[in-house]
Coordinates of C-alpha atoms and ligand atoms in Angstrom, one line a residue:
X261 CA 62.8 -50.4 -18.4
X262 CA 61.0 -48.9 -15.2
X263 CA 57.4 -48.8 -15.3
X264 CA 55.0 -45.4 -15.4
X265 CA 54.0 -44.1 -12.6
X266 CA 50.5 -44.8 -11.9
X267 CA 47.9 -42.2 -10.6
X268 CA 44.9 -43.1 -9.1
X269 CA 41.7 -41.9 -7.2
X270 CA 39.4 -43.9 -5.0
X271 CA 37.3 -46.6 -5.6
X272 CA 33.6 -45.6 -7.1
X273 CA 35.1 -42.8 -8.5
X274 CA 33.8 -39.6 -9.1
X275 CA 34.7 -36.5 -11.7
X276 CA 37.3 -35.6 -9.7
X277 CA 39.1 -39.1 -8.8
X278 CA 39.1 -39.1 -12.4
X279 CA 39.9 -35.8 -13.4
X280 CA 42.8 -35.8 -11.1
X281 CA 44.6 -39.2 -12.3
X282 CA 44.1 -37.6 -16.2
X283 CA 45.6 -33.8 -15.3
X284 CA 48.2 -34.7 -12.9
X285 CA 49.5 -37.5 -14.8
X286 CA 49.8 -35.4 -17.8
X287 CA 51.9 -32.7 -15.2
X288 CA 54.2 -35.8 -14.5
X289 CA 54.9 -36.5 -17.8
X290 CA 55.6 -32.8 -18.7
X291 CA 58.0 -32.6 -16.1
X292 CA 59.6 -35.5 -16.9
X293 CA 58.2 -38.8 -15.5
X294 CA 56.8 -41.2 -16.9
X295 CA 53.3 -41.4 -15.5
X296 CA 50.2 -43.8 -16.2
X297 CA 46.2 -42.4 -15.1
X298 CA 44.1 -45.4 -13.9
X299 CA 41.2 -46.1 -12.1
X300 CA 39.7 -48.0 -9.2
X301 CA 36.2 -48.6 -10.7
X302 CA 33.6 -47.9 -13.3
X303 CA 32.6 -44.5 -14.6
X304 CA 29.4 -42.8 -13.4
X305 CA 27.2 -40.9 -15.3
X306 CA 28.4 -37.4 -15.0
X307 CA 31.9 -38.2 -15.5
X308 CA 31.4 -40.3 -19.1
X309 CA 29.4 -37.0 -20.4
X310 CA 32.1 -34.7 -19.0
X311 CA 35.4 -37.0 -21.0
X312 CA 33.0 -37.4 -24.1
X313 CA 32.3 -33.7 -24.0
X314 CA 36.0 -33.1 -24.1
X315 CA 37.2 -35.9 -26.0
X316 CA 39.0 -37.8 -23.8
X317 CA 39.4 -41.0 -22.6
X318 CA 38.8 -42.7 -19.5
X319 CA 41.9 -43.8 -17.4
X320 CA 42.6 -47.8 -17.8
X321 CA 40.7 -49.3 -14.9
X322 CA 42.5 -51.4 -12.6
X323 CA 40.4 -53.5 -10.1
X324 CA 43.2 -55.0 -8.1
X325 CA 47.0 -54.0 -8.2
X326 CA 48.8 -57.3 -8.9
X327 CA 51.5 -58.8 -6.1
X328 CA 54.0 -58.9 -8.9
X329 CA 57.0 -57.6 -8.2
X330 CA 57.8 -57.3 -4.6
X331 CA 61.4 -56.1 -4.6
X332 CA 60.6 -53.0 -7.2
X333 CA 56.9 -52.5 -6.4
X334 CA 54.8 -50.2 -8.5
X335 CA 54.9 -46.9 -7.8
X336 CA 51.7 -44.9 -7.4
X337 CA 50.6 -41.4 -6.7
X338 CA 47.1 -41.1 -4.5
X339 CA 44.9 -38.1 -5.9
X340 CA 41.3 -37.2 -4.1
X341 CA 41.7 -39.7 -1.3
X342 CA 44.2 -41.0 1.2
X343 CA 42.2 -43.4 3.9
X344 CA 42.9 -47.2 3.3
X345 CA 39.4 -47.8 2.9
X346 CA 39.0 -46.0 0.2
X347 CA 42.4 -46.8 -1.8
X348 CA 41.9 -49.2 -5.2
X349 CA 42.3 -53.3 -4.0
X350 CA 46.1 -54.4 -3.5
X351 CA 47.5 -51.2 -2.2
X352 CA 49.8 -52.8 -0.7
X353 CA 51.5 -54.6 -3.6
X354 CA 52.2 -50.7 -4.4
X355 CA 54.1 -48.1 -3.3
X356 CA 52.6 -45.0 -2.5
X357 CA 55.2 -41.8 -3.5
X358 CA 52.7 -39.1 -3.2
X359 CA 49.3 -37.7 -1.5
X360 CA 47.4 -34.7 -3.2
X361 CA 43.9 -34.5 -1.5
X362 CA 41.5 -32.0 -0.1
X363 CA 40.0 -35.0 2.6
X364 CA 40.3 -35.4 6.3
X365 CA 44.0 -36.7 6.8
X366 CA 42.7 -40.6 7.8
X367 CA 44.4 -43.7 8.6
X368 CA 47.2 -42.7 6.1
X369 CA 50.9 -45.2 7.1
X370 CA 53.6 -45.5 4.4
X371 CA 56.7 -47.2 4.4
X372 CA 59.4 -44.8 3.7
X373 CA 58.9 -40.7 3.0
X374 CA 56.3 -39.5 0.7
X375 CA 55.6 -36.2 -0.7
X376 CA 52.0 -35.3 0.7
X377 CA 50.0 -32.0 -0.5
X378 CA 46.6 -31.0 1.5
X379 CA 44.4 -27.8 0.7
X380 CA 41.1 -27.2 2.4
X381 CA 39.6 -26.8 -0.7
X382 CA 36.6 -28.0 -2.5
X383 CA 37.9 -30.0 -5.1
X384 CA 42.1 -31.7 -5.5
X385 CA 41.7 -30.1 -9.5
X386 CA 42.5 -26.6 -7.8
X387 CA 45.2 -27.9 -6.0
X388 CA 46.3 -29.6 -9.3
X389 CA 45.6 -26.4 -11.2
X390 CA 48.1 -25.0 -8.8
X391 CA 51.0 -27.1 -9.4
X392 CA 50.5 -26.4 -13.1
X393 CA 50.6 -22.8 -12.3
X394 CA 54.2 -23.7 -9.9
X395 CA 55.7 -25.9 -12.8
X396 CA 54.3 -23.5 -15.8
X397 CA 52.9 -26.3 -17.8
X398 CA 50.7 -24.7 -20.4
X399 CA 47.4 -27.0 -19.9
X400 CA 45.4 -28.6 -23.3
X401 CA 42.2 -27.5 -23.3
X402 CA 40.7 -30.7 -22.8
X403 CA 42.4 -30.9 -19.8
X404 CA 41.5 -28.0 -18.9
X405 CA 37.6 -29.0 -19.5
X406 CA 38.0 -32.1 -17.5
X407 CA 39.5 -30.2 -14.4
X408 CA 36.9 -27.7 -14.6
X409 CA 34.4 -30.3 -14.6
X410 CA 35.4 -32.0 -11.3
X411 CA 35.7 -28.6 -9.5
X412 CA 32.1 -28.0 -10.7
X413 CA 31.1 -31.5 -9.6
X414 CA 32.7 -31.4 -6.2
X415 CA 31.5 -27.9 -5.5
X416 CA 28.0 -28.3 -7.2
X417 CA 28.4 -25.2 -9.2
X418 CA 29.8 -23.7 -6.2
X419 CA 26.9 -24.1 -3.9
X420 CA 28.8 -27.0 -1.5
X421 CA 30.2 -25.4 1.7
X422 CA 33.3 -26.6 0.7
X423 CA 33.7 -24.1 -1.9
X424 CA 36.5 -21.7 -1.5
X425 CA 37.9 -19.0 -3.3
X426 CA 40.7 -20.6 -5.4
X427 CA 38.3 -23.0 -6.5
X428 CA 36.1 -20.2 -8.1
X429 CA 39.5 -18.6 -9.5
X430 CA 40.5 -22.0 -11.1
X431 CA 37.3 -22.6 -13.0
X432 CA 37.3 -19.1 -14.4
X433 CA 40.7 -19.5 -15.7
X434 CA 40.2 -22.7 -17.1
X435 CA 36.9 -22.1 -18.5
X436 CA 39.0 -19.8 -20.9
X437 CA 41.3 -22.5 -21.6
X438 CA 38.6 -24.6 -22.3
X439 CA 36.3 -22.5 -24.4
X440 CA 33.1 -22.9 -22.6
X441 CA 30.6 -21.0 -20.8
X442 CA 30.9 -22.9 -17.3
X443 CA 28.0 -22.2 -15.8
X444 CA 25.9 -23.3 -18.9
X445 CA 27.9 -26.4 -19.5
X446 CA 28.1 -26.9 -15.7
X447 CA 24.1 -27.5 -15.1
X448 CA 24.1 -29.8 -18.4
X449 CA 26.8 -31.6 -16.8
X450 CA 25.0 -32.0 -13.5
X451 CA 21.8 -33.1 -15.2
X452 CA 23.6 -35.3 -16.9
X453 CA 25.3 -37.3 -13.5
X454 CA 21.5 -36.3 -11.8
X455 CA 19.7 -38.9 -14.4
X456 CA 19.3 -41.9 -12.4
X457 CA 15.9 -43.1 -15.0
X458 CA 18.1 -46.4 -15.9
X459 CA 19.7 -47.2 -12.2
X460 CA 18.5 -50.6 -10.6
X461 CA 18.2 -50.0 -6.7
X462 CA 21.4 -52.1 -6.3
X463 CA 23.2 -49.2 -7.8
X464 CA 21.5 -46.4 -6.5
X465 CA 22.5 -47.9 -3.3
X466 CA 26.2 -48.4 -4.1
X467 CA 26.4 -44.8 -5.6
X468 CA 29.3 -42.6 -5.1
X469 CA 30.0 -44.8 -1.4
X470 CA 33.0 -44.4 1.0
X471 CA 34.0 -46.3 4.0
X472 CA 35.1 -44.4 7.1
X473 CA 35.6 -45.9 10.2
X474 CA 36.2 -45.0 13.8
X475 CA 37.3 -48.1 16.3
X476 CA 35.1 -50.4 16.0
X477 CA 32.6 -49.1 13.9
X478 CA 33.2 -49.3 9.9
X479 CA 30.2 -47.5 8.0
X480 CA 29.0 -46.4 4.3
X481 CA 28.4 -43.1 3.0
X482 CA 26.7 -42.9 -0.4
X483 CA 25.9 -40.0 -2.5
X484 CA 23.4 -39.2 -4.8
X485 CA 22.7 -36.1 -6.6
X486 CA 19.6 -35.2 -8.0
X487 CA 17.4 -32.4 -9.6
X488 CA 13.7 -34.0 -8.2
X489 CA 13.7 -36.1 -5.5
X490 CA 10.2 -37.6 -6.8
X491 CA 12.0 -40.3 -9.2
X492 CA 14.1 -41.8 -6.3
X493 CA 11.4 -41.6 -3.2
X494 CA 9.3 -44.0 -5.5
X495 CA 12.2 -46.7 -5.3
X496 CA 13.0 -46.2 -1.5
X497 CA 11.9 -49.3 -0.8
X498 CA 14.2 -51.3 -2.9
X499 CA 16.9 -49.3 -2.4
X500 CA 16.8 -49.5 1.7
X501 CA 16.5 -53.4 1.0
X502 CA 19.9 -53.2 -1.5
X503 CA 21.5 -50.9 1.2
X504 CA 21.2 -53.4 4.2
X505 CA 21.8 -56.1 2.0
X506 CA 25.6 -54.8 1.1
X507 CA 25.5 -53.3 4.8
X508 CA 25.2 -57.2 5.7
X509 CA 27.2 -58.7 3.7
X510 CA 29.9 -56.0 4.0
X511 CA 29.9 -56.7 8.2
X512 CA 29.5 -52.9 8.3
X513 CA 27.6 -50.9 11.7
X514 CA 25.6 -49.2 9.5
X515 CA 25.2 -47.7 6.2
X516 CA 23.5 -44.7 4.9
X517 CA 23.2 -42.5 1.8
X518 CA 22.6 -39.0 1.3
X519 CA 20.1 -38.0 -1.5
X520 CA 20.7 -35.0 -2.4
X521 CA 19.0 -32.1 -4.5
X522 CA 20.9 -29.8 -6.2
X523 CA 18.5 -27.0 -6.8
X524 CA 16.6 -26.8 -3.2
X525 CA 20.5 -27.5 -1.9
X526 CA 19.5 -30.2 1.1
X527 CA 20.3 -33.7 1.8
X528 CA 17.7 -36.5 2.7
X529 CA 20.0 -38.8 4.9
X530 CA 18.5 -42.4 4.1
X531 CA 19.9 -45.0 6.8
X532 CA 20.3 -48.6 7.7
X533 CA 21.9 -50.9 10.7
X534 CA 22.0 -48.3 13.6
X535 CA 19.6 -46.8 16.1
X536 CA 17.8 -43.4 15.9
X537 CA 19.1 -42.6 18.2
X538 CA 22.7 -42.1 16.5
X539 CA 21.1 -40.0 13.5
X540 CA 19.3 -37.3 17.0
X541 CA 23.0 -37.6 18.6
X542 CA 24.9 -36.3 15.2
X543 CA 22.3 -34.1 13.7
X544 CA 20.1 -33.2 16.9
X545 CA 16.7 -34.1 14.5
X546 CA 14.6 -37.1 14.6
X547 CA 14.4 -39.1 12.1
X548 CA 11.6 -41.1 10.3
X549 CA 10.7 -43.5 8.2
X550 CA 14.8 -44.9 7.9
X551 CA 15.4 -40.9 7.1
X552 CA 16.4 -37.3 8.0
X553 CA 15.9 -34.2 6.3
X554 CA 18.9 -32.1 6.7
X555 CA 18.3 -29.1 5.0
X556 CA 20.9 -26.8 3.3
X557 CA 23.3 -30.0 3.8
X558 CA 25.3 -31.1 0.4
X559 CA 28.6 -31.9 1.7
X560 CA 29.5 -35.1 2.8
X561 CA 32.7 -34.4 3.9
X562 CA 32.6 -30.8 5.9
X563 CA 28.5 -31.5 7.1
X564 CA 28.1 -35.2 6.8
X565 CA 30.6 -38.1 8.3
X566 CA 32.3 -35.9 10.7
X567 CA 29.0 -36.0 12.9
X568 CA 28.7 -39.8 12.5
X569 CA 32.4 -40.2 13.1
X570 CA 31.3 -38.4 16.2
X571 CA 27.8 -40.2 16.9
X572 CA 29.8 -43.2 16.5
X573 CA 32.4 -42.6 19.4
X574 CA 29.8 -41.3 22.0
Ligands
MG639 MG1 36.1 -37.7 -4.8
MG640 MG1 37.3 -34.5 -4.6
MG641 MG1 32.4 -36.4 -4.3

């Protein structure tokens, strides 16, 4: 008997990585093949409030994809990521069939011809919404709720830069699907990924993080969202000693996470491992105290790593 499909987002995943494995998974198996949603890592915050508010349950999570079978390896779909870094351990005991993201085309090599999908859009769930539409699977309303929550996570309520058009068209039409008044159940959700009150600083500094890297120089992104920046400021300290201690150990140039606040839409860019120097060359501000203030800044992809990918090479 051949085995499922698998779907899979990145590692620390977020509402979309999630979302994604769930609704397109659910499209496979509509269409006829047999596919299995898992995930690279734990659940955060925002992402166990939005499956409980629409009954659903998280993907099976999968830390390492087993070296079992290398003459029929396990197929796998990529949803919300395609650089190596970011892909769940033992890729390569897999075989990757097909890309849907809305990233930077990385690193990405496969063995044989893929399918691959790419929209510059603010969230892979409107891409996914898409395919629906193509295919004219009807969509359950929770999955409907879970798609509409990773648009509104990825596009914080549609205030990233990254937000487009489609993406606004998809939550509409899927807020009716899922019976709820998004931009109500969208701040609830928010607040509920923004409540870091229980996080050690070893987590806050792990949050939402992605590896990027350009020749020689691997580094971290993190991301954390809040609603008052007050809470985190007051554990800077231990978190800048958590970040340069997985910095360390991880062999990385440097490592840095944005803190971000979702009402007054800017980014504190907290930093460890590199120079000054490089935060002045990518964002032409200089920084203090391990920090700079980027204002209006949310996205990590379109305002973020693309400058340190830059700083990085000159
Ligand atoms: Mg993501
Ligand atoms: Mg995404
Ligand atoms: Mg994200």
């Amino acid at each position: 008997m051949s085995r499922p499909i698998f779907v899979c987002g990145h590692k620390c995943p977020d509402t979309d990585s999630i979302a994604a494995a769930i609704a397109y998974a659910y499209l496979q198996n509509q269409i006829g093949n047999q596919a299995e949603p898992i995930r690279a890592g734990e659940l955060n915050k925002e992402t166990s409030f939005a499956l409980h508010y629409f009954g659903l349950e998280a993907p099976r999570l999968v830390e390492t994809l087993p070296a079992e079978d290398q003459a029929e390896k396990q197929k796998i779909i990529l949803v919300d990521h395609n650089e190596s870094k970011q892909c769940i351990d033992g890729i390569d005991n897999a075989q990757v069939i097909e890309v849907i993201d809305h990233h930077r085309l990385g690193d990405f090599e496969t063995e044989g011809p893929i399918s691959i999908l790419f929209r510059p859009v603010g969230c892979v769930d409107t891409i996914i919404y898409g395919l629906y539409q193509c295919h004219h699977i009807e969509i359950p309303r929770q999955i409907a709720g879970i798609m509409l929550s990773a648009i509104i996570s990825d596009t914080v309520l549609f205030r990233s830069p990254t937000t487009t058009e489609a993406d606004k068209e998809a939550v509409r039409d899927l807020a009716k699907i899922a019976e709820v008044d998004y931009e109500k159940y969208g701040m609830e959700m928010l607040k509920a990924g923004a409540d870091i009150s229980d996080y050690t600083a070893e987590k806050l500094a792990q949050n939402d993080t992605k590896e990027f890297g350009t020749g020689n120089h691997v580094f971290t992104v993190g991301q954390i969202s809040v609603m008052d920046t007050d809470p985190i400021n007051k554990k800077k300290a231990d978190i800048m000693s958590a970040l340069e201690e997985n910095r360390r150990k991880g062999g990385y140039a440097a490592s840095f996470l944005m803190v971000t606040d979702i009402l007054k839409e800017d980014t504190y860019l907290w930093y460890t491992g590199c120079e000054d120097s490089l935060l002045v060359r990518a964002f032409g501000k200089k920084p203090e105290n391990y920090s700079v203030h980027l204002p209006g800044v949310m996205s990590r992809k379109k305002q973020v790593t693309p400058f340190l990918l830059k700083a990085f090479e000159n």
